[in-house]
Coordinates of N, CA and C in Angstrom, one line a residue:
E26 N 1.0 -1.3 -0.1 CA 0.3 0.1 -0.1 C 0.9 1.2 -0.1
F27 N 2.0 1.3 0.9 CA 2.8 2.2 0.9 C 3.1 2.6 -0.4
S28 N 4.0 1.9 -0.9 CA 5.0 1.9 -2.6 C 3.7 2.4 -3.2
S29 N 2.4 2.0 -3.0 CA 1.5 2.4 -4.2 C 1.1 3.9 -4.4
R30 N 1.7 4.7 -2.8 CA 1.2 5.9 -2.5 C 2.2 6.9 -3.2
V31 N 3.7 6.2 -2.9 CA 4.5 6.9 -3.5 C 4.6 7.1 -4.6
K32 N 4.3 6.0 -5.2 CA 4.5 5.7 -6.9 C 2.9 6.4 -7.8
G33 N 1.9 6.9 -6.7 CA 1.0 7.5 -7.1 C 1.4 9.6 -7.1
I34 N 2.1 9.5 -6.3 CA 2.0 10.8 -6.1 C 3.7 11.1 -7.0
G35 N 4.6 10.5 -7.0 CA 5.7 10.2 -8.1 C 6.6 11.2 -7.6
H36 N 6.6 11.9 -6.4 CA 7.6 12.9 -6.1 C 7.6 12.8 -4.7
V37 N 9.1 12.7 -3.8 CA 9.2 13.0 -2.9 C 9.9 13.6 -2.4
L38 N 9.7 14.6 -1.7 CA 10.7 15.8 -0.5 C 11.4 15.5 0.5
A39 N 12.7 15.1 0.7 CA 13.1 14.8 1.7 C 14.1 16.1 2.5
L40 N 13.7 16.5 3.3 CA 14.0 17.5 4.2 C 14.8 17.1 5.3
L41 N 16.2 17.1 5.2 CA 17.1 16.1 6.3 C 17.2 16.7 7.2
G42 N 16.9 18.1 7.5 CA 17.3 19.3 8.8 C 18.7 19.6 8.7
T43 N 19.5 19.9 10.1 CA 20.6 20.2 10.0 C 21.7 18.9 9.0
W44 N 22.5 19.6 8.4 CA 23.4 18.6 7.7 C 24.5 17.7 8.8
R45 N 24.5 18.4 10.0 CA 25.6 18.0 10.9 C 25.0 16.7 11.8
A46 N 23.8 16.8 11.6 CA 23.1 16.0 12.2 C 21.6 15.6 11.3
P47 N 21.5 15.2 10.4 CA 20.2 14.8 9.4 C 19.2 13.7 10.7
K48 N 18.2 14.6 11.1 CA 17.4 13.9 12.1 C 16.5 12.9 10.6
Y49 N 16.1 13.2 9.8 CA 15.5 12.4 8.6 C 16.3 10.8 8.4
I50 N 17.7 10.8 8.8 CA 17.8 9.6 8.6 C 18.1 8.5 9.9
T51 N 17.2 9.2 11.0 CA 16.8 8.3 12.0 C 15.8 7.9 12.3
R52 N 14.8 8.1 11.4 CA 13.3 7.3 11.6 C 12.9 6.6 10.2
A53 N 12.5 5.3 10.7 CA 12.5 4.1 9.9 C 11.3 4.5 8.8
W54 N 10.2 5.4 8.8 CA 9.3 5.9 7.8 C 10.4 6.3 6.8
C55 N 11.3 7.3 7.3 CA 11.8 8.2 6.5 C 13.0 7.5 5.5
I56 N 13.7 6.5 6.3 CA 14.7 5.9 5.3 C 14.2 4.6 4.6
Y57 N 12.8 4.2 4.8 CA 11.8 3.4 3.9 C 11.3 4.0 2.6
E58 N 11.2 5.1 3.2 CA 10.5 6.0 2.2 C 11.5 6.4 0.8
L59 N 12.6 6.6 1.5 CA 13.8 7.2 0.7 C 14.2 6.2 -0.5
Y60 N 14.2 4.7 0.1 CA 14.6 3.5 -0.4 C 13.3 3.4 -1.5
M61 N 12.1 3.3 -1.0 CA 10.8 3.3 -2.2 C 10.6 4.3 -2.9
T62 N 11.4 4.9 -3.0 CA 11.4 6.1 -3.8 C 12.3 6.2 -4.8
M63 N 13.5 5.4 -4.3 CA 14.7 5.1 -5.5 C 14.0 3.6 -6.5
I64 N 13.7 2.9 -5.7 CA 13.2 1.8 -6.4 C 12.2 1.9 -7.2
L65 N 11.3 2.9 -6.7 CA 10.1 3.0 -8.1 C 10.2 4.1 -8.8
D66 N 11.4 4.7 -8.9 CA 12.0 5.8 -9.6 C 11.2 7.0 -10.1
C67 N 10.7 7.2 -8.7 CA 10.1 8.6 -8.5 C 11.3 10.0 -8.2
K68 N 10.3 10.8 -8.6 CA 11.4 12.1 -8.4 C 11.7 12.3 -7.1
L69 N 12.9 12.4 -6.5 CA 13.6 13.0 -5.4 C 14.0 14.2 -5.2
D70 N 13.5 14.8 -4.6 CA 14.5 15.9 -4.0 C 15.1 15.9 -2.4
I71 N 16.2 16.0 -2.4 CA 16.8 15.9 -0.9 C 16.8 17.4 -0.7
I72 N 16.5 18.2 0.5 CA 16.7 19.4 1.0 C 17.4 19.5 2.6
L73 N 18.0 20.8 2.5 CA 18.5 21.3 3.9 C 17.6 22.8 4.1
P74 N 17.6 22.8 5.3 CA 16.6 23.9 5.8 C 17.5 25.2 5.3
P75 N 16.9 26.1 5.2 CA 17.7 27.6 4.7 C 18.8 27.3 5.7
G76 N 20.1 28.2 5.3 CA 21.4 28.5 6.1 C 22.1 27.4 5.8
Q77 N 21.3 26.3 6.0 CA 22.3 24.7 6.3 C 22.7 24.9 5.3
S78 N 23.1 24.8 4.1 CA 23.9 24.9 2.4 C 24.8 25.8 2.8
Q79 N 24.8 27.0 2.9 CA 26.0 27.9 3.5 C 26.8 27.5 4.4
D80 N 26.2 27.0 5.8 CA 26.7 26.2 6.4 C 27.7 25.1 6.0
F81 N 27.2 24.3 5.3 CA 27.9 23.4 4.9 C 29.2 23.9 4.0
L82 N 28.8 24.8 3.1 CA 29.8 25.3 2.4 C 31.1 25.8 3.2
Q83 N 30.6 26.6 4.4 CA 31.4 27.0 5.2 C 32.6 26.0 5.8
A84 N 31.8 24.7 6.0 CA 32.4 23.9 6.9 C 33.6 23.1 5.8
L85 N 33.3 23.0 4.3 CA 34.5 22.6 3.7 C 34.9 23.6 3.0
V86 N 34.6 24.9 3.1 CA 36.1 25.6 3.1 C 36.8 25.8 4.3
D87 N 36.5 25.6 5.6 CA 37.3 25.8 7.0 C 37.8 24.3 7.1
G88 N 37.3 23.0 6.7 CA 38.1 21.9 6.7 C 37.4 21.4 8.0
D89 N 36.1 21.6 8.7 CA 35.4 21.5 9.7 C 35.5 20.3 10.1
H90 N 35.9 19.7 11.2 CA 35.8 18.0 11.7 C 34.5 17.5 11.3
D91 N 33.5 18.0 11.3 CA 32.1 17.7 11.5 C 31.6 16.8 10.4
L92 N 32.7 17.6 9.3 CA 32.3 16.7 7.7 C 32.7 15.2 8.1
D93 N 33.7 15.0 8.9 CA 34.1 13.5 9.2 C 33.3 12.8 10.0
T94 N 32.8 13.4 11.0 CA 31.5 13.1 11.6 C 30.1 12.9 10.6
L95 N 30.0 13.5 9.8 CA 28.8 13.3 8.9 C 28.9 12.2 8.3
W96 N 30.2 11.6 7.6 CA 30.5 10.4 6.8 C 30.1 9.5 7.8
Q97 N 30.5 9.7 9.2 CA 29.9 8.4 10.0 C 28.7 8.2 10.3
V98 N 28.2 9.1 10.5 CA 26.5 9.2 10.6 C 25.8 8.8 9.7
L99 N 26.2 9.0 8.1 CA 25.7 8.7 7.1 C 26.1 6.8 7.0
E100 N 27.6 6.4 7.4 CA 27.5 5.0 7.6 C 27.1 4.1 8.2
S101 N 26.0 5.0 9.4 CA 26.0 4.3 10.6 C 23.9 4.3 10.5
I102 N 23.6 4.6 8.9 CA 22.1 4.2 8.8 C 21.9 3.2 8.6
D103 N 20.6 2.5 9.6 CA 20.3 1.3 9.8 C 18.7 1.4 10.1
V104 N 18.0 0.6 9.2 CA 16.6 1.0 9.5 C 16.2 0.0 10.7
C105 N 17.1 -0.9 11.3 CA 16.6 -1.6 12.4 C 16.7 -0.8 13.7
K106 N 17.5 -0.2 13.4 CA 18.1 1.0 14.8 C 17.3 2.3 14.5
A107 N 16.4 2.5 13.7 CA 16.0 3.8 13.6 C 14.4 3.7 14.1
S108 N 14.0 4.9 14.8 CA 12.9 5.1 15.6 C 11.6 5.3 14.5
A109 N 10.6 5.2 15.4 CA 9.4 5.1 14.9 C 8.3 5.6 15.8
S110 N 7.7 6.8 15.6 CA 6.4 7.2 16.8 C 5.5 5.6 16.7
V111 N 5.2 5.1 15.6 CA 4.2 4.1 16.4 C 5.0 2.9 16.1
P112 N 5.2 2.0 17.3 CA 5.7 0.6 17.1 C 5.3 -0.4 15.9
K113 N 4.3 -0.4 15.6 CA 3.6 -1.1 15.0 C 4.1 -1.3 13.4
D114 N 4.0 0.3 13.3 CA 4.7 0.8 11.7 C 6.1 0.5 11.7
K115 N 7.2 0.6 12.5 CA 8.5 0.4 12.4 C 8.3 -1.5 12.1
E116 N 7.4 -2.1 13.0 CA 7.3 -3.9 12.8 C 6.9 -4.2 11.4
E117 N 6.1 -3.5 10.6 CA 5.7 -3.3 9.3 C 7.0 -3.1 8.3
I118 N 7.6 -1.9 8.3 CA 8.8 -1.5 7.8 C 9.4 -3.0 7.5
L119 N 9.8 -3.3 8.8 CA 10.9 -4.3 9.2 C 10.5 -5.7 8.6
R120 N 9.6 -5.6 8.7 CA 8.7 -7.0 8.1 C 8.9 -7.2 6.2
Q121 N 8.3 -5.6 5.8 CA 8.7 -5.3 4.4 C 10.1 -5.4 3.7
V122 N 11.1 -4.8 4.6 CA 12.6 -4.8 4.4 C 12.6 -6.2 4.1
E123 N 12.6 -6.9 5.3 CA 13.4 -8.5 5.1 C 12.5 -9.2 4.3
A124 N 11.0 -9.3 3.9 CA 11.0 -10.1 2.6 C 11.0 -9.6 1.3
G125 N 11.3 -8.2 0.9 CA 12.0 -7.3 -0.1 C 13.5 -7.6 -0.1
P126 N 14.2 -6.4 -0.2 CA 15.7 -6.5 -0.6 C 16.5 -6.6 0.4
G127 N 15.8 -6.8 1.8 CA 17.0 -7.1 3.3 C 17.5 -5.8 3.7
F128 N 17.8 -6.1 4.9 CA 18.2 -5.0 5.9 C 19.7 -4.5 5.2
A129 N 20.5 -5.0 4.7 CA 21.7 -4.7 4.2 C 21.9 -3.6 2.9
A130 N 21.1 -4.2 2.0 CA 21.0 -3.5 0.6 C 20.1 -2.5 0.9
L131 N 19.2 -2.4 1.8 CA 18.1 -1.3 1.8 C 19.0 0.0 2.3
N132 N 19.7 -0.6 3.5 CA 21.1 0.6 4.3 C 21.9 0.8 3.5
Q133 N 22.6 -0.1 2.4 CA 23.6 0.6 1.8 C 23.1 1.5 0.5
R134 N 22.2 1.0 0.0 CA 21.3 1.7 -1.2 C 21.3 3.1 -0.5
V135 N 20.4 3.5 0.7 CA 20.3 4.7 1.2 C 21.4 5.5 1.5
R136 N 22.5 4.3 2.1 CA 23.6 5.3 2.6 C 24.2 6.3 1.1
K137 N 24.4 5.3 0.1 CA 25.0 5.5 -1.2 C 24.2 6.7 -1.6
K138 N 23.2 6.7 -1.6 CA 22.2 7.8 -2.2 C 22.7 9.2 -1.5
L139 N 22.5 9.0 0.2 CA 23.1 10.7 0.7 C 24.5 10.8 0.6
H140 N 25.1 10.1 0.4 CA 26.4 10.0 0.4 C 26.8 11.0 -1.2
A141 N 26.1 10.6 -2.1 CA 26.3 11.2 -3.4 C 25.2 12.5 -3.3
W142 N 24.7 12.5 -3.0 CA 23.5 13.6 -2.5 C 24.4 14.8 -1.9
F143 N 25.3 14.5 -1.0 CA 26.3 15.3 0.1 C 27.3 16.0 -0.7
C144 N 28.0 15.1 -2.0 CA 29.1 15.4 -2.5 C 28.3 16.1 -4.1
E145 N 27.1 16.0 -4.3 CA 26.5 16.9 -5.3 C 26.6 18.3 -4.7
I146 N 26.0 18.5 -3.6 CA 25.3 19.8 -3.1 C 27.0 20.3 -2.9
G147 N 28.0 20.0 -2.2 CA 29.1 20.1 -2.1 C 29.6 20.8 -3.1
E148 N 29.7 20.3 -4.1 CA 30.4 20.7 -5.5 C 29.4 21.8 -6.0
S149 N 28.4 21.8 -6.1 CA 27.4 22.6 -6.7 C 27.7 24.3 -5.5
E150 N 27.8 23.9 -4.3 CA 28.2 25.0 -3.4 C 29.4 25.5 -3.5
V151 N 30.5 24.8 -3.9 CA 31.7 25.2 -4.2 C 31.6 26.0 -5.8
R152 N 31.1 25.5 -6.5 CA 31.2 26.3 -7.9 C 30.6 27.4 -7.7
A153 N 29.1 27.6 -6.9 CA 28.9 28.7 -6.6 C 30.0 29.9 -6.1
Y154 N 30.4 29.1 -4.9 CA 31.2 30.0 -4.2 C 32.5 30.6 -5.3
H155 N 32.9 29.9 -6.4 CA 34.0 30.4 -7.2 C 33.6 31.5 -7.6
R156 N 32.1 31.4 -8.0 CA 31.5 32.2 -9.1 C 31.7 33.6 -8.4
R157 N 31.2 33.9 -7.1 CA 31.0 34.6 -6.2 C 32.4 35.5 -5.9
A158 N 33.1 34.4 -5.5 CA 34.8 34.9 -5.2 C 35.5 35.1 -6.4
S159 N 35.2 34.9 -7.4 CA 36.3 34.9 -8.9 C 37.1 36.4 -8.3
T160 N 37.3 37.5 -8.0 CA 37.6 38.4 -7.9 C 38.6 39.0 -6.5
C161 N 38.6 37.9 -5.7 CA 39.3 37.9 -4.5 C 39.9 36.8 -4.7
P162 N 41.3 36.6 -4.9 CA 42.0 35.7 -4.5 C 42.4 34.9 -3.5
R163 N 42.2 35.4 -2.1 CA 42.1 35.0 -0.9 C 41.1 33.9 -1.1
A164 N 39.7 34.4 -1.6 CA 38.4 33.7 -1.5 C 38.5 32.7 -2.3
C165 N 39.5 32.4 -3.6 CA 39.4 31.2 -4.7 C 39.9 30.5 -3.7
E166 N 41.1 31.0 -3.1 CA 42.3 29.9 -2.7 C 41.5 29.0 -1.7
S167 N 40.4 30.0 -0.7 CA 39.6 28.7 0.0 C 38.7 28.0 -0.4
G168 N 38.1 28.7 -1.8 CA 37.2 28.0 -2.7 C 37.9 26.6 -3.3
C169 N 39.1 26.5 -3.7 CA 39.7 25.4 -4.3 C 40.0 24.3 -3.1
K170 N 40.4 24.8 -2.2 CA 40.5 24.0 -0.9 C 39.1 23.4 -0.5
A171 N 38.1 23.5 -0.5 CA 36.7 23.4 -0.1 C 36.4 22.6 -1.8
G172 N 36.9 22.9 -2.8 CA 37.0 22.2 -3.8 C 37.6 20.8 -3.5
I173 N 38.9 20.6 -3.3 CA 39.6 19.6 -3.3 C 39.1 18.6 -1.9
R174 N 38.5 19.3 -1.0 CA 37.7 18.6 0.1 C 36.2 18.0 -0.5
V175 N 35.6 18.3 -1.0 CA 34.5 17.9 -2.1 C 34.8 16.4 -2.5
M176 N 35.8 16.5 -3.5 CA 36.7 15.4 -4.3 C 37.0 14.4 -3.4
Q177 N 37.3 14.7 -2.5 CA 37.7 13.5 -1.7 C 36.8 12.9 -0.4
M178 N 35.6 13.5 -0.5 CA 34.5 13.0 -0.3 C 34.1 11.3 -0.7

């Protein structure tokens, strides 16, 4: 039933919350929704709240250690350990995952998607930073360092 709803709508908007600790990936429904959106080939838009993209870019420029924490958080995504406000919902999600792709496959696909998305947004933000900073050598240097950090992700 859930998959028919996602397919019927055809578009999911995933609001991560802060980039440093995305609440979205701690909820079983959200992890399952993200996975279903991908396998049903529906449109998926992942977004950060206002100001978070800029904060993420600043972390790239500064070499913020929270970037390492972000990768660790993404690698720890586990639908089995995720929360749900209604226990029966989580039981049903876990039943469907076990009967379908399996826990490891679902978790890995979601991790990979979010990692790729953070790399894409990082690259996009660095490019925008370069355009804004093209007249300032110091800003260009910071932008280049941020670009290198994106490539290392």
